[in-house]
Structure formats: C-alpha cells, structure tokens
C-alpha cells in the first residue's frame, strides 16, 4: 500500500496506553445516571418507581444493543444498565475505552432523543449524564453471579423504598421518621409492615419494579408480502415471504437461579 506521510508530531501517539480487555473474558459495561437523585426530583419522577423513567432507560438500552456490536444480554434497574459483550468479541480490538465510551454516549444521546416519547408533559430541564465502567468476568459463573448481584440489589432497594414511601405517602411520616422506623428491620419485617399496615402483598408489586429488566435477542418469524418480479412479460406477483429476524425483547424475570440460563442457553454459548 501507499506509505502514510508521517509528521514530526506523530510520536505523541505513543503516549496512548493500551487498554485491551483480556481475551476470552466476558466484558461488562455498567452505566449509572449521574446524580439521578436530583434528576428525579427536578423531573417530578413518581416515588419510589417512575415507570416512564424505567421504560425510557430500557428504550435506550435497546438502542445500544441494536446500534453497537456483540452485546448478548443487558440488565437494568433504577438509573443503571449493564451490557455484556460476548466472550470472543473483537469489536474495536477489545479496547475498554471504546466499549465504555460508545455505550455511554449512545445511551445518553438516546435518553435525550427519546425523552419526549416517554415524558410527554414533562420538559427535559437539563442534559443528563451517565458514568461508565468496564469489568471483566473470567467465567460463566462469575458473570451469572454479577447479574444476580445487580438483581439482588434491585430487590433489596425496591423492598426498602416501597415500605419507606408507603410510610411517608400513606401514614404521613416524615422521611426521618420513616428511616427510624425501618432501622434494623429484616426482609420479613418489611413484608409484614407492608401487609398489615398497607394491605400490600409485596409479591404482587409489578415485576418491572421487583426484578428489573433483562434484554435479550430473540428470533422472530416475520412474514411479509413482497412483490416478486418475474422475467419477461409476466405480471408482478405478490407472495408471502417468511424470514427469521432477531430483535431485542425485554423481560422482567429472575436471573438468580438456573431457570433463566436453562431457557436461554445460547447467551453463554
Ligand atoms: P450517583 O451520581 O453517585 O450515581 P445518584 O443520585 O444517581 O448519584 P444512585 O445511587 O445512582 O444515586 O441512585 C439513583 C437515584 O435516582 C435513586 O435513588 C432515585 O432517587 C432516583 N431514580 C432513578 N430511577 C428512578 C425511577 N425510575 N423512579 C424514581 N426514582 C428514580
Ligand atoms: P470511526 O467510527 O472509525 O471514527 P468515522 O467515519 O467517524 O469512523 P473519522 O476518521 O472519525 O471516521 O472521520 C470523520 C468523518 O466525518 C470525516 O472523514 C468526514 O467525512 C466527516 N466529518 C466530520 N466532521 C465533519 C464536518 N464538520 N464537515 C464535514 N464532514 C465532517
Ligand atoms: Mg452511585
Ligand atoms: Mg446514579
Ligand atoms: Mg444508581
Ligand atoms: Mg469518527
């Protein structure tokens, strides 16, 4: 090929550090909304769960999976989303900074781009930001445990927040009083408060709130009618054409335990 002209400035490229992700590991990028406690206040999010915000997060994550390469599963809750790249991905030579910045910027621009579709009457008051990190998991077990950890976090926070806000919204406690009331309580105690004081069976709360959202690729048979051009003087003909496409689907299911991984063996393959 043609030799590229090099300037005397070219040497500064050597200051760039190598950040290749270790081969054969699962690459996880986790994003988290920057100061979303304030963002939620400023945009009148419902407490403890604003479903518009959760659906917008999922729309953004879906866009990330469709626009970028090699993401096999994503999991989101609250203001965070985790994206898992397939073990053998060689996208951008596995450079961690490329993975992280492309996920974060695609997600953030989507959040603004799709805002109005989810928050019709609520103007976006300032541009949100998301931090990102890359973590490598060396085995299927550690990856499963990572996702289980995020889902357990969702469960623990959501149970706490559900009781906390019921005490405030329905019993008229101040936030400090609600916090005092919940200090030292165990899971069973919180379930009991919800049931006896508010007639809420926690297990009947929406799955999206309790489990978070899992995004996976799913094969769908798509049947379309297509104009078939035939040779010579024959008439064009309409014909049903079936083809298999993959698209991203959202599930609010358990990742903890074996059932999910038995149903979706292709993810870890
Ligand atoms: P940091 O910048 O350190 O992440 P943060 O304020 O974003 O700070 P997080 O621990 O990430 O802190 O918590 C996110 C907060 O955003 C929640 O505690 C809650 O107040 C708010 N939030 C996020 N998503 C929702 C939602 N769907 N509905 C209601 N509130 C939400
Ligand atoms: P990659 O994803 O690898 O960065 P790329 O297409 O963005 O691919 P770059 O080397 O970054 O490749 O080049 C950016 C290209 O975008 C330019 O070559 C040009 O075609 C276009 N471009 C960017 N800014 C402008 C601009 N202000 N006016 C016209 N064209 C632009
Ligand atoms: Mg945080
Ligand atoms: Mg945050
Ligand atoms: Mg968070
Ligand atoms: Mg470019």
mmCIF file of N, CA, C and O and ligand atoms in Angstrom, residues 31-33 36 77-80 150, ligand 5:
data_model
loop_
_atom_site.group_PDB
_atom_site.id
_atom_site.type_symbol
_atom_site.label_atom_id
_atom_site.label_comp_id
_atom_site.label_asym_id
_atom_site.label_seq_id
_atom_site.Cartn_x
_atom_site.Cartn_y
_atom_site.Cartn_z
ATOM 1 N N UNK A 31 -23.437 1.314 33.207
ATOM 2 C CA UNK A 31 -23.684 2.759 33.245
ATOM 3 C C UNK A 31 -24.545 3.076 34.454
ATOM 4 O O UNK A 31 -25.365 2.255 34.862
ATOM 5 N N UNK A 32 -24.377 4.269 34.967
ATOM 6 C CA UNK A 32 -25.234 4.714 36.068
ATOM 7 C C UNK A 32 -25.481 6.212 35.907
ATOM 8 O O UNK A 32 -24.566 6.988 35.634
ATOM 9 N N UNK A 33 -26.729 6.619 36.053
ATOM 10 C CA UNK A 33 -27.090 8.025 35.914
ATOM 11 C C UNK A 33 -26.353 8.890 36.922
ATOM 12 O O UNK A 33 -26.260 8.541 38.095
ATOM 13 N N UNK A 36 -28.755 11.154 39.827
ATOM 14 C CA UNK A 36 -30.162 10.993 39.444
ATOM 15 C C UNK A 36 -31.119 11.192 40.598
ATOM 16 O O UNK A 36 -32.329 11.304 40.380
ATOM 17 N N UNK A 77 -31.918 -1.573 36.119
ATOM 18 C CA UNK A 77 -32.795 -1.256 37.264
ATOM 19 C C UNK A 77 -32.439 0.162 37.688
ATOM 20 O O UNK A 77 -31.302 0.600 37.478
ATOM 21 N N UNK A 78 -33.409 0.874 38.273
ATOM 22 C CA UNK A 78 -33.181 2.247 38.734
ATOM 23 C C UNK A 78 -32.519 3.064 37.616
ATOM 24 O O UNK A 78 -33.003 3.056 36.477
ATOM 25 N N UNK A 79 -31.410 3.738 37.915
ATOM 26 C CA UNK A 79 -30.761 4.572 36.884
ATOM 27 C C UNK A 79 -29.534 3.890 36.303
ATOM 28 O O UNK A 79 -28.625 4.553 35.815
ATOM 29 N N UNK A 80 -29.491 2.544 36.354
ATOM 30 C CA UNK A 80 -28.305 1.838 35.839
ATOM 31 C C UNK A 80 -28.674 0.791 34.795
ATOM 32 O O UNK A 80 -29.799 0.288 34.771
ATOM 33 N N UNK A 150 -26.622 -7.649 40.764
ATOM 34 C CA UNK A 150 -27.381 -6.446 40.401
ATOM 35 C C UNK A 150 -28.870 -6.650 40.672
ATOM 36 O O UNK A 150 -29.574 -5.739 41.097
HETATM 37 MG MG1 LIG B 5 -27.794 4.007 40.533
#
